[in-house]
Amino acid sequence: MTDQVNEVIQIDENHVIAERREKLKALRDAAKASNSAAFPNDFKPKDKADTLQKTYAVQDKETLDPQSIPATVAGRMVLKRVMGKASFATIQDGSGEHAGARIQLYVARDEIGEALYENFKHWDLGDILGVTGRLFKTKTGELSIHVSEIKLLTKSLRPLPEKYHGLSDQEIKYRQRYVDLITSEEARATFIARSKVVSAIRDFMIQNEFLEVETPMLHPIPGGASAKPFMTHHNALDMQMFMRIAPELYLKRLIVGGFQRVFEMNRNFRNEGLSVRHNPEFTMMEFYAAYTDYHWLMDFTEATIRAAAIAARGTAVLSYDGKEVDLSKPFERLTIVGAIQKYAPQYTLEQLNDAVFLRAEILKHGTKPFDHAGLGALQLALFEETAESQLWQPTYIIDYPVEVSPLARASDKNPDITERFELFITGREVANGFSELNDAEDQAARFTAQMKAKEAGDAEAMYYDADFIRALEYGMPPTGGCGIGIDRLVMLITDSPSIRDVILFPHMRPEA
RNA sequence: GGGGCGUUAGCUCAGCUGGUAGAGCAGCGGACUUUUAAUCCGUUUGUCGUGGGUUCGAUCCCCGCACGCCCUACCA
């Protein structure tokens, strides 16, 4: 551990916490005196707030009350109303669709005894309680537990956010996600939806005979994408290693090995900027299927995304940022030039095939294309400037130029373009796939070209991966492969404006 | 990296082109045995993000820095 890691961040203390520490001290003393625990762990809840609500809230008071149905629950006290010799409190227990179901407690002095009631009055919002009692309905018809036994299970030392407005400070929501999750049903719902998306995709892949695999996160040579890697060091081997930027080259080695269909859903790491749609580590689902091509991939990717949306939301017709996104219909497919013609019709076909014109036009948009950029790369750059952000409904852009697709199979009809697509939804790239290049000699030549680009200053150009070439030399069947950005897909499905809203612990600078 | 906006009590927020801060919630004390953002009475709490500058005097004006959010650039 370095000194930097050992440096404890200064944690705020205040009078509220000081008072709670005093209460905890009293609790410890009392526990010691009675030979019991200050943080007892022997209370086992038998019921869940959500189940109780669903089962008994429908019964009317006259039917419910006389049955004296027993209930034993545990949860965090989130509301408390003391009225002299009786009180109401509300606990939240983590059950239910959004993991925040609540049930009201009625705590009467005459029922639990004077001494315990006095203690209860000083318990705080945020404390975790275990209670036993009988179900009844109040005058206003709210299902409640008439408490006969109540126990403080965990003393909370820190005050919860304001009970009505909750937590609104974005920074605290991200840094202290635990507080966000306690107080925000929306946050809990988002992460539950994320979990459903992930398991729906996994189920869908397995149903379609894909084998889930795990390939290295630590790579001796970063590969499979054009990106800047994180570097690290292995002490025992005394070698430099890279956090993976993509699993692609390992997954294709598995296709060489004879697995027909593989997928991996896990983290990639890219040492690049942070933004509303970039986190340094992000989750990608990559899959490879032998004897398929990019046409098949597009159909399959579409079906996967549709299944994920339906699993998480119950529908493939979504709303994002107030506008509809329809995943239920077949996704549109456009070439790069076709997309420019559709979304930026001011350009003539002649202009779009004029490298000099394109270069000038791209410069006008404030981007400087690489000196060695060919016609295809220039068309792609213009597409990115003029059309990409307008691709709101799901749209596949196809036929990417060879020069920007070093791992993709070239078209048999036109050697300058590849059998590649990218999927855009709400103006953002969500997936990228292609017919894989399985000609080892062609791949070796492409790697050599990438190395030259790297030497010429392109920091994101790929390395030459000799073992990958060796694998291809054994022969890889014709294969289709695709990566789906899970975080961005979850953003879409949960209508979240920022990638930080769908990552439990997004990366932040250290606290000031 | 560049630009814009923000940072006031534990939380949610006021604070009038300058006179060293308020409310609600939470807490504490009191009343109250069917409340529900309980109510009523009383009450504690702030290096006003941070370091400079201007000024008799700065939460307020100016500059730097930190952190955050948004846009932009690289990218998925």
Coordinates of C-alpha atoms (C1' of nucleotides) in Angstrom, one line a residue:
Chain A
M1 CA 0.0 0.0 0.0
T2 CA 1.3 3.4 -0.8
D3 CA 1.0 6.4 1.4
Q4 CA -1.5 7.9 -0.9
V5 CA -3.8 4.9 -0.4
N6 CA -3.3 5.0 3.4
E7 CA -4.2 8.6 3.6
V8 CA -7.7 8.6 5.1
I9 CA -10.1 11.1 3.6
Q10 CA -11.4 13.5 6.1
I11 CA -14.9 12.4 7.1
D12 CA -17.3 15.0 8.2
E13 CA -18.5 14.9 11.8
N14 CA -21.2 17.0 13.2
H15 CA -23.4 17.4 16.2
V16 CA -26.0 15.0 14.8
I17 CA -23.5 12.3 14.5
A18 CA -22.0 13.1 17.9
E19 CA -25.4 12.7 19.5
R20 CA -25.9 9.4 17.8
R21 CA -22.5 8.2 19.0
E22 CA -23.7 9.0 22.5
K23 CA -26.8 7.0 22.0
L24 CA -24.7 4.1 20.7
K25 CA -22.4 4.3 23.7
A26 CA -25.5 4.0 26.0
L27 CA -26.6 1.1 23.9
R28 CA -23.3 -0.6 24.3
D29 CA -23.3 0.0 28.0
A30 CA -26.8 -1.4 28.3
A31 CA -25.9 -4.4 26.2
K32 CA -22.9 -5.1 28.3
A33 CA -24.9 -4.9 31.5
S34 CA -27.5 -7.3 30.2
N35 CA -24.9 -9.6 28.6
S36 CA -26.4 -9.0 25.1
A37 CA -25.1 -7.6 21.9
A38 CA -25.2 -3.9 20.8
F39 CA -25.5 -5.1 17.2
P40 CA -27.6 -8.3 17.6
N41 CA -27.6 -10.7 14.6
D42 CA -30.0 -13.3 15.9
F43 CA -33.2 -11.6 14.6
K44 CA -34.7 -13.4 11.5
P45 CA -37.4 -11.7 9.7
K46 CA -40.1 -14.1 8.5
D47 CA -42.1 -11.6 6.4
K48 CA -41.5 -9.1 3.7
A49 CA -43.2 -5.7 3.6
D50 CA -44.0 -6.2 -0.1
T51 CA -45.7 -9.6 0.4
L52 CA -47.7 -8.3 3.4
Q53 CA -48.9 -5.4 1.4
K54 CA -49.8 -7.5 -1.6
T55 CA -51.5 -10.1 0.5
Y56 CA -53.4 -8.1 3.1
A57 CA -53.7 -4.5 1.9
V58 CA -56.7 -5.6 -0.1
Q59 CA -58.6 -6.8 2.9
D60 CA -60.8 -4.3 4.7
K61 CA -60.3 -3.4 8.4
E62 CA -63.3 -5.4 9.6
T63 CA -62.0 -8.5 7.9
L64 CA -58.4 -8.1 8.7
D65 CA -58.2 -6.9 12.3
P66 CA -60.0 -9.8 14.0
Q67 CA -57.7 -12.3 12.4
S68 CA -54.7 -11.0 14.3
I69 CA -52.3 -12.2 11.6
P70 CA -48.8 -12.4 13.0
A71 CA -46.0 -10.6 11.2
T72 CA -42.2 -10.4 11.8
V73 CA -40.2 -8.0 9.7
A74 CA -37.0 -6.1 9.7
G75 CA -35.9 -2.9 8.0
R76 CA -34.6 0.6 8.1
M77 CA -36.8 3.2 9.9
V78 CA -37.4 6.0 7.4
L79 CA -40.3 7.8 9.1
K80 CA -41.3 8.3 12.7
R81 CA -44.2 10.0 14.4
V82 CA -44.2 10.0 18.2
M83 CA -47.6 11.0 19.7
G84 CA -47.2 10.7 23.5
K85 CA -47.9 7.1 24.5
A86 CA -48.1 5.7 21.0
S87 CA -46.2 6.2 17.8
F88 CA -46.2 5.4 14.2
A89 CA -43.0 4.5 12.3
T90 CA -42.4 3.3 8.8
I91 CA -39.7 0.8 7.9
Q92 CA -38.3 0.0 4.5
D93 CA -37.1 -3.5 4.0
G94 CA -35.7 -4.1 0.5
S95 CA -38.5 -6.2 -0.7
G96 CA -40.7 -5.5 -3.7
E97 CA -40.3 -4.6 -7.3
H98 CA -38.0 -1.7 -6.6
A99 CA -36.4 -3.1 -3.4
G100 CA -37.9 -0.5 -1.2
A101 CA -41.3 -1.7 0.0
R102 CA -42.4 -0.1 3.3
I103 CA -44.8 -1.0 6.1
Q104 CA -46.1 1.1 8.9
L105 CA -45.6 0.1 12.5
Y106 CA -47.9 1.1 15.4
V107 CA -45.9 1.1 18.6
A108 CA -47.9 1.6 21.8
R109 CA -46.3 2.0 25.2
D110 CA -48.9 -0.2 26.9
E111 CA -48.1 -3.0 24.4
I112 CA -44.3 -3.0 24.6
G113 CA -43.7 -1.6 28.1
E114 CA -42.6 1.7 29.4
A115 CA -38.9 1.2 29.4
L116 CA -38.6 -0.1 25.9
Y117 CA -41.0 2.6 24.7
E118 CA -38.8 5.3 26.2
N119 CA -35.8 3.8 24.3
F120 CA -37.8 3.6 21.1
K121 CA -38.6 7.3 21.3
H122 CA -34.9 8.0 21.0
W123 CA -34.2 5.7 18.1
D124 CA -33.3 7.6 15.0
L125 CA -34.4 7.6 11.3
G126 CA -31.9 5.3 9.6
D127 CA -31.8 2.8 12.5
I128 CA -32.5 -0.8 11.5
L129 CA -35.2 -2.5 13.5
G130 CA -36.7 -5.9 13.9
V131 CA -40.3 -6.1 14.9
T132 CA -43.0 -8.7 15.6
G133 CA -46.7 -7.9 15.9
R134 CA -50.1 -8.4 14.4
L135 CA -51.5 -6.9 11.2
F136 CA -54.3 -4.4 11.3
K137 CA -55.6 -1.4 9.5
T138 CA -55.6 2.1 10.8
K139 CA -58.6 4.5 10.7
T140 CA -57.4 5.7 7.3
G141 CA -57.0 2.2 6.0
E142 CA -53.3 1.8 6.0
L143 CA -52.0 -1.7 6.6
S144 CA -49.8 -1.6 9.7
I145 CA -48.2 -3.9 12.3
H146 CA -49.4 -3.5 15.8
V147 CA -46.1 -4.1 17.4
S148 CA -45.7 -6.5 20.3
E149 CA -41.9 -6.8 20.2
I150 CA -39.4 -4.4 18.8
K151 CA -35.6 -4.5 18.8
L152 CA -32.9 -2.1 17.5
L153 CA -30.7 -4.3 15.3
T154 CA -28.3 -1.7 13.9
K155 CA -27.7 1.8 15.1
S156 CA -27.2 4.3 12.3
L157 CA -24.7 7.0 13.1
R158 CA -25.3 9.2 10.1
P159 CA -28.5 11.1 9.4
L160 CA -30.4 10.3 6.3
P161 CA -31.1 12.9 3.7
E162 CA -34.2 15.1 4.2
K163 CA -37.1 12.7 4.3
Y164 CA -39.3 14.4 1.7
H165 CA -36.9 15.8 -0.9
G166 CA -34.3 13.0 -0.5
L167 CA -30.8 13.4 -1.9
S168 CA -30.5 15.8 -4.8
D169 CA -26.7 16.4 -4.8
Q170 CA -25.5 14.6 -7.9
E171 CA -22.0 14.3 -6.5
I172 CA -23.2 12.6 -3.3
K173 CA -25.5 10.3 -5.3
Y174 CA -22.5 9.0 -7.3
R175 CA -19.9 9.0 -4.5
Q176 CA -22.2 7.6 -1.8
R177 CA -24.4 5.4 -3.9
Y178 CA -25.5 3.6 -0.7
V179 CA -27.3 6.7 0.4
D180 CA -28.8 7.2 -3.1
L181 CA -30.1 3.6 -3.0
I182 CA -31.6 4.0 0.5
T183 CA -33.5 7.2 -0.5
S184 CA -34.1 7.0 -4.3
E185 CA -36.6 4.5 -5.7
E186 CA -35.6 5.7 -9.1
A187 CA -32.0 4.8 -8.5
R188 CA -33.0 1.3 -7.2
A189 CA -35.3 0.8 -10.2
T190 CA -32.5 1.7 -12.6
F191 CA -30.1 -0.8 -11.2
I192 CA -32.7 -3.5 -11.0
A193 CA -33.5 -2.8 -14.7
R194 CA -29.8 -3.1 -15.4
S195 CA -29.6 -6.5 -13.8
K196 CA -32.6 -7.6 -15.8
V197 CA -31.0 -6.4 -19.0
V198 CA -27.8 -8.3 -18.2
S199 CA -29.6 -11.6 -17.3
A200 CA -31.9 -11.3 -20.3
I201 CA -29.0 -11.0 -22.6
R202 CA -27.2 -13.9 -20.9
D203 CA -30.3 -16.0 -21.2
F204 CA -30.8 -15.1 -24.8
M205 CA -27.2 -15.9 -25.7
I206 CA -27.4 -19.3 -24.0
Q207 CA -30.7 -20.1 -25.6
N208 CA -29.0 -19.5 -28.9
E209 CA -26.3 -22.0 -28.1
F210 CA -23.6 -19.5 -27.2
L211 CA -21.0 -20.6 -24.7
E212 CA -20.2 -18.0 -22.0
V213 CA -16.5 -17.7 -21.6
E214 CA -14.0 -15.6 -19.6
T215 CA -10.8 -14.4 -21.3
P216 CA -8.0 -12.4 -19.7
M217 CA -8.4 -8.9 -18.4
L218 CA -4.7 -8.5 -18.2
H219 CA -3.2 -8.5 -21.6
P220 CA 0.5 -8.6 -22.6
I221 CA -0.5 -6.8 -25.8
P222 CA -3.6 -4.7 -25.9
G223 CA -5.8 -5.5 -28.9
G224 CA -9.2 -5.8 -30.4
A225 CA -10.0 -2.1 -30.5
S226 CA -8.4 1.3 -31.2
A227 CA -8.0 2.8 -27.8
K228 CA -5.5 3.9 -25.3
P229 CA -5.0 1.3 -22.6
F230 CA -4.3 1.4 -18.9
M231 CA -0.9 0.1 -18.1
T232 CA 0.1 -2.0 -15.1
H233 CA 3.0 -4.2 -14.0
H234 CA 3.2 -7.8 -12.9
N235 CA 5.8 -8.1 -10.2
A236 CA 6.6 -11.8 -10.2
L237 CA 6.9 -11.9 -14.0
D238 CA 8.4 -8.4 -14.0
M239 CA 6.5 -7.5 -17.1
Q240 CA 4.3 -4.7 -18.3
M241 CA 0.7 -5.6 -18.7
F242 CA -2.3 -3.8 -20.1
M243 CA -5.9 -3.8 -18.8
R244 CA -7.9 -5.1 -21.8
I245 CA -9.5 -2.7 -24.2
A246 CA -11.5 -5.5 -25.8
P247 CA -11.7 -9.3 -25.5
E248 CA -12.0 -9.7 -29.3
L249 CA -8.7 -11.4 -30.2
Y250 CA -9.1 -13.9 -27.4
L251 CA -12.7 -14.8 -28.4
K252 CA -11.6 -15.4 -31.9
R253 CA -8.8 -17.7 -30.7
L254 CA -11.7 -19.7 -29.2
I255 CA -13.4 -19.9 -32.5
V256 CA -10.2 -21.2 -33.9
G257 CA -10.2 -23.7 -31.1
G258 CA -13.5 -25.1 -32.3
F259 CA -16.1 -23.5 -30.2
Q260 CA -18.8 -22.5 -32.6
R261 CA -20.4 -19.7 -30.6
V262 CA -18.9 -17.8 -27.7
F263 CA -19.8 -14.7 -25.8
E264 CA -18.3 -12.7 -22.9
M265 CA -20.0 -10.0 -21.0
N266 CA -17.6 -8.1 -18.9
R267 CA -15.5 -5.0 -18.4
N268 CA -13.3 -3.2 -20.8
F269 CA -10.9 -0.5 -19.8
R270 CA -10.0 2.5 -21.9
N271 CA -7.7 5.3 -20.7
E272 CA -9.6 8.1 -22.2
G273 CA -11.8 11.0 -21.2
L274 CA -14.9 10.8 -19.1
S275 CA -18.2 12.1 -20.3
V276 CA -21.9 11.6 -20.0
R277 CA -21.4 8.5 -22.2
H278 CA -17.9 7.3 -21.2
N279 CA -16.6 5.7 -18.1
P280 CA -13.0 4.4 -18.0
E281 CA -14.3 0.9 -17.3
F282 CA -17.4 -0.1 -19.1
T283 CA -19.3 -3.3 -19.8
M284 CA -19.3 -4.9 -23.2
M285 CA -21.0 -8.0 -24.5
E286 CA -19.0 -9.5 -27.3
F287 CA -20.1 -12.5 -29.2
Y288 CA -18.8 -14.6 -32.1
A289 CA -20.6 -17.1 -34.2
A290 CA -18.9 -19.4 -36.7
Y291 CA -20.5 -19.6 -40.2
T292 CA -22.4 -16.4 -39.9
D293 CA -21.7 -13.0 -41.4
Y294 CA -22.6 -9.4 -40.7
H295 CA -26.1 -9.7 -42.1
W296 CA -26.9 -12.5 -39.6
L297 CA -25.3 -10.4 -36.9
M298 CA -27.5 -7.5 -37.6
D299 CA -30.6 -9.6 -37.3
F300 CA -29.3 -11.3 -34.1
T301 CA -28.1 -8.0 -32.5
E302 CA -31.5 -6.5 -33.1
A303 CA -33.3 -9.5 -31.5
T304 CA -30.9 -9.4 -28.5
I305 CA -31.6 -5.8 -27.8
R306 CA -35.3 -6.2 -28.3
A307 CA -35.3 -9.1 -25.8
A308 CA -33.4 -7.0 -23.3
A309 CA -35.8 -4.1 -23.5
I310 CA -38.8 -6.4 -23.1
A311 CA -37.2 -8.2 -20.1
A312 CA -36.5 -4.9 -18.3
R313 CA -39.5 -2.8 -19.4
G314 CA -42.1 -5.1 -20.8
T315 CA -42.0 -3.3 -24.1
A316 CA -39.7 -2.6 -27.0
V317 CA -41.2 0.8 -27.6
L318 CA -39.3 3.0 -25.2
S319 CA -39.2 6.7 -24.3
Y320 CA -35.8 8.4 -24.1
D321 CA -35.5 12.0 -23.1
G322 CA -39.2 12.5 -23.9
K323 CA -39.0 11.1 -27.4
E324 CA -40.1 7.6 -28.6
V325 CA -37.5 5.0 -29.5
D326 CA -39.1 2.1 -31.3
L327 CA -37.0 -1.1 -31.0
S328 CA -40.0 -3.3 -32.1
K329 CA -39.6 -2.7 -35.9
P330 CA -36.8 -3.9 -38.0
F331 CA -33.8 -1.5 -37.7
E332 CA -33.0 0.7 -40.7
R333 CA -29.8 -0.1 -42.6
L334 CA -28.0 2.6 -44.4
T335 CA -24.5 2.9 -45.9
I336 CA -22.3 5.8 -44.7
V337 CA -23.0 7.7 -47.9
G338 CA -26.6 6.8 -47.8
A339 CA -26.9 8.2 -44.3
I340 CA -25.3 11.4 -45.3
Q341 CA -27.6 11.7 -48.2
K342 CA -30.6 11.2 -46.0
Y343 CA -29.6 13.4 -43.1
A344 CA -27.5 16.0 -44.8
P345 CA -29.0 16.2 -48.3
Q346 CA -27.1 19.4 -49.2
Y347 CA -24.3 17.2 -50.5
T348 CA -24.3 15.8 -54.0
L349 CA -23.1 12.3 -54.6
E350 CA -20.3 13.8 -56.7
Q351 CA -19.1 15.9 -53.7
L352 CA -19.3 12.8 -51.4
N353 CA -16.9 11.1 -53.7
D354 CA -14.5 14.0 -53.9
A355 CA -11.7 13.6 -51.3
V356 CA -10.6 17.2 -51.7
F357 CA -14.1 18.5 -51.1
L358 CA -14.7 16.2 -48.2
R359 CA -11.4 17.2 -46.5
A360 CA -12.3 20.9 -46.7
E361 CA -15.9 20.2 -45.5
I362 CA -14.7 18.3 -42.5
L363 CA -12.3 21.0 -41.6
K364 CA -15.2 23.4 -41.7
H365 CA -16.9 21.3 -39.0
G366 CA -13.8 21.8 -36.8
T367 CA -12.3 18.3 -37.2
K368 CA -8.9 17.7 -38.8
P369 CA -8.8 14.4 -40.7
F370 CA -5.6 12.4 -40.7
D371 CA -3.2 13.3 -43.6
H372 CA -3.3 9.8 -44.9
A373 CA -7.1 9.4 -44.7
G374 CA -8.6 7.9 -47.8
L375 CA -12.0 8.6 -49.4
G376 CA -13.8 6.1 -47.1
A377 CA -12.3 7.5 -43.9
L378 CA -13.3 11.0 -45.1
Q379 CA -16.8 10.0 -45.8
L380 CA -17.0 8.4 -42.4
A381 CA -15.7 11.6 -40.8
L382 CA -18.3 13.7 -42.6
F383 CA -21.0 11.2 -41.6
E384 CA -19.9 11.6 -37.9
E385 CA -20.1 15.4 -38.2
T386 CA -23.4 15.6 -40.0
A387 CA -25.6 12.5 -39.7
E388 CA -24.6 10.4 -36.7
S389 CA -26.2 12.5 -34.0
Q390 CA -29.5 12.5 -35.9
L391 CA -29.8 8.7 -35.9
W392 CA -32.5 8.7 -33.2
Q393 CA -34.3 5.5 -34.2
P394 CA -32.2 2.4 -34.3
T395 CA -30.1 2.5 -37.5
Y396 CA -27.3 0.3 -38.8
I397 CA -24.7 2.1 -40.7
I398 CA -22.9 -0.4 -42.9
D399 CA -19.9 -0.8 -45.2
Y400 CA -17.1 0.8 -43.2
P401 CA -13.8 1.6 -44.9
V402 CA -11.0 -1.0 -44.6
E403 CA -8.6 1.6 -43.3
V404 CA -10.5 2.1 -40.1
S405 CA -11.5 -1.6 -39.7
P406 CA -8.3 -3.5 -39.2
L407 CA -10.1 -6.7 -38.0
A408 CA -13.0 -6.8 -40.4
R409 CA -13.3 -8.8 -43.6
A410 CA -13.2 -6.8 -46.7
S411 CA -16.2 -6.9 -49.1
D412 CA -15.8 -9.3 -52.0
K413 CA -17.3 -6.7 -54.3
N414 CA -15.2 -3.8 -53.1
P415 CA -11.8 -4.2 -51.4
D416 CA -11.9 -0.7 -49.9
I417 CA -14.9 -1.4 -47.7
T418 CA -15.6 -4.1 -45.1
E419 CA -18.6 -6.2 -44.1
R420 CA -19.0 -4.1 -41.0
F421 CA -21.8 -2.2 -39.3
E422 CA -22.3 0.1 -36.3
L423 CA -25.7 0.4 -34.6
F424 CA -26.8 3.9 -33.6
I425 CA -29.7 4.7 -31.3
T426 CA -30.6 8.1 -29.9
G427 CA -27.5 9.4 -31.8
R428 CA -25.1 7.1 -30.0
E429 CA -23.2 4.1 -31.0
V430 CA -24.5 1.1 -29.2
A431 CA -23.0 -1.8 -31.1
N432 CA -20.3 -2.6 -33.6
G433 CA -20.0 -5.8 -35.6
F434 CA -18.5 -7.4 -38.7
S435 CA -17.8 -10.4 -40.7
E436 CA -14.4 -11.3 -39.1
L437 CA -11.2 -11.3 -41.1
N438 CA -10.0 -14.9 -41.2
D439 CA -7.3 -14.6 -43.8
A440 CA -4.1 -14.8 -41.6
E441 CA -1.9 -13.1 -44.2
D442 CA -4.3 -10.3 -44.8
Q443 CA -4.6 -9.8 -41.0
A444 CA -0.8 -9.8 -40.7
A445 CA -0.6 -7.1 -43.4
R446 CA -3.3 -5.0 -41.6
F447 CA -1.4 -5.3 -38.3
T448 CA 1.7 -4.1 -40.1
A449 CA -0.1 -1.1 -41.4
Q450 CA -1.4 -0.3 -37.9
M451 CA 2.1 -0.5 -36.6
K452 CA 3.2 2.0 -39.2
A453 CA 0.3 4.3 -38.2
K454 CA 1.4 4.0 -34.5
E455 CA 4.9 4.9 -35.5
A456 CA 3.5 7.9 -37.4
G457 CA 1.9 9.1 -34.1
D458 CA -1.5 7.4 -34.0
A459 CA -1.6 6.5 -30.3
E460 CA -4.7 4.4 -30.7
A461 CA -3.4 2.3 -33.6
M462 CA -3.2 -1.4 -32.8
Y463 CA -0.2 -3.5 -31.9
Y464 CA 1.0 -6.5 -33.9
D465 CA -0.3 -9.6 -32.1
A466 CA 1.9 -12.5 -33.4
D467 CA 0.1 -15.1 -31.4
F468 CA -3.2 -14.0 -32.8
I469 CA -1.8 -14.3 -36.3
R470 CA -0.5 -17.8 -35.4
A471 CA -4.0 -18.8 -34.3
L472 CA -5.5 -17.5 -37.6
E473 CA -2.9 -19.5 -39.5
Y474 CA -4.4 -22.7 -38.0
G475 CA -7.6 -21.6 -39.7
M476 CA -10.6 -19.8 -38.3
P477 CA -14.0 -20.6 -39.9
P478 CA -15.9 -17.7 -41.5
T479 CA -17.3 -15.9 -38.4
G480 CA -19.4 -13.0 -37.5
G481 CA -18.6 -11.0 -34.3
C482 CA -20.2 -8.1 -32.5
G483 CA -19.9 -6.0 -29.4
I484 CA -22.8 -4.4 -27.6
G485 CA -22.2 -1.6 -25.2
I486 CA -24.2 -2.6 -22.2
D487 CA -24.0 0.6 -20.3
R488 CA -25.3 2.6 -23.2
L489 CA -28.0 0.0 -23.8
V490 CA -29.0 0.3 -20.2
M491 CA -29.1 4.1 -20.5
L492 CA -31.5 3.8 -23.3
I493 CA -33.7 1.2 -21.6
T494 CA -33.8 3.1 -18.3
D495 CA -34.1 6.6 -19.9
S496 CA -30.9 7.7 -18.1
P497 CA -29.2 10.8 -19.4
S498 CA -25.7 9.9 -18.0
I499 CA -23.7 6.8 -18.0
R500 CA -23.0 7.5 -14.3
D501 CA -26.7 6.9 -13.6
V502 CA -26.3 3.3 -14.8
I503 CA -23.0 2.5 -13.2
L504 CA -23.2 1.9 -9.4
F505 CA -19.9 3.4 -8.6
P506 CA -18.8 5.7 -11.5
H507 CA -15.2 6.9 -11.4
M508 CA -14.7 10.3 -9.8
R509 CA -11.8 12.4 -8.8
P510 CA -10.8 11.9 -5.1
E511 CA -12.9 13.9 -2.8
A512 CA -11.6 17.4 -2.2
Chain B
rG1 C1' -7.6 19.7 -22.9
rG2 C1' -11.2 24.2 -24.0
rG3 C1' -15.9 26.8 -22.6
rG4 C1' -20.3 27.7 -19.3
rC5 C1' -22.7 27.0 -14.6
rG6 C1' -22.5 25.6 -9.5
rU7 C1' -20.4 24.8 -4.1
rU8 C1' -24.4 28.6 2.3
rA9 C1' -26.3 24.0 8.9
rG10 C1' -26.3 16.6 8.6
rC11 C1' -30.3 17.1 4.3
rU12 C1' -33.6 20.5 1.0
rC13 C1' -33.0 25.5 0.0
rA14 C1' -33.5 31.3 0.9
rG15 C1' -30.0 35.3 1.5
rC16 C1' -32.2 42.1 -1.9
rU17 C1' -25.6 44.9 -7.4
rG18 C1' -21.2 44.8 0.2
rG19 C1' -22.8 45.9 7.0
rU20 C1' -19.6 38.9 9.4
rA21 C1' -26.3 34.5 7.9
rG22 C1' -32.0 32.4 7.8
rA23 C1' -36.4 28.8 6.9
rG24 C1' -38.2 23.8 6.6
rC25 C1' -36.6 18.8 7.7
rA26 C1' -33.4 16.1 11.1
rG27 C1' -31.6 16.6 16.4
rC28 C1' -32.6 18.2 21.6
rG29 C1' -36.6 19.6 25.6
rG30 C1' -42.0 19.6 26.4
rA31 C1' -47.6 18.3 25.0
rC32 C1' -50.2 14.5 22.5
rU33 C1' -52.7 6.4 22.4
rU34 C1' -54.8 5.8 14.8
rU35 C1' -50.6 9.3 12.6
rU36 C1' -48.8 9.2 7.7
rA37 C1' -43.9 14.9 4.7
rA38 C1' -48.2 14.0 11.8
rU39 C1' -49.3 18.5 14.6
rC40 C1' -48.3 22.4 18.4
rC41 C1' -44.6 25.1 21.9
rG42 C1' -39.4 26.0 23.0
rU43 C1' -34.3 25.2 21.3
rU44 C1' -28.9 23.8 19.6
rU45 C1' -25.8 23.6 15.1
rG46 C1' -22.3 27.1 10.2
rU47 C1' -14.0 28.3 9.1
rC48 C1' -21.0 30.7 3.5
rG49 C1' -15.7 24.9 -1.0
rU50 C1' -10.5 27.0 -0.5
rG51 C1' -6.3 30.7 -0.9
rG52 C1' -5.4 35.6 -2.2
rG53 C1' -7.0 40.7 -3.6
rU54 C1' -10.2 45.3 -3.4
rU55 C1' -12.7 47.7 0.8
rC56 C1' -13.4 50.8 7.1
rG57 C1' -16.1 46.2 6.3
rA58 C1' -16.9 40.4 1.7
rU59 C1' -21.5 34.7 1.6
rC60 C1' -22.0 38.9 -2.0
rC61 C1' -17.1 42.3 -6.1
rC62 C1' -12.1 40.6 -8.6
rC63 C1' -8.2 36.6 -9.4
rG64 C1' -6.2 31.7 -8.6
rC65 C1' -7.1 26.7 -7.0
rA66 C1' -10.2 22.2 -5.6
rC67 C1' -14.5 19.4 -6.5
rG68 C1' -19.1 18.6 -9.3
rC69 C1' -22.6 19.2 -13.4
rC70 C1' -23.4 20.4 -18.6
rC71 C1' -21.4 21.4 -23.5
rU72 C1' -17.0 20.3 -26.5
rA73 C1' -12.6 17.2 -27.9
rC74 C1' -10.8 11.6 -27.9
rC75 C1' -13.9 7.3 -27.9
rA76 C1' -18.0 2.7 -27.0

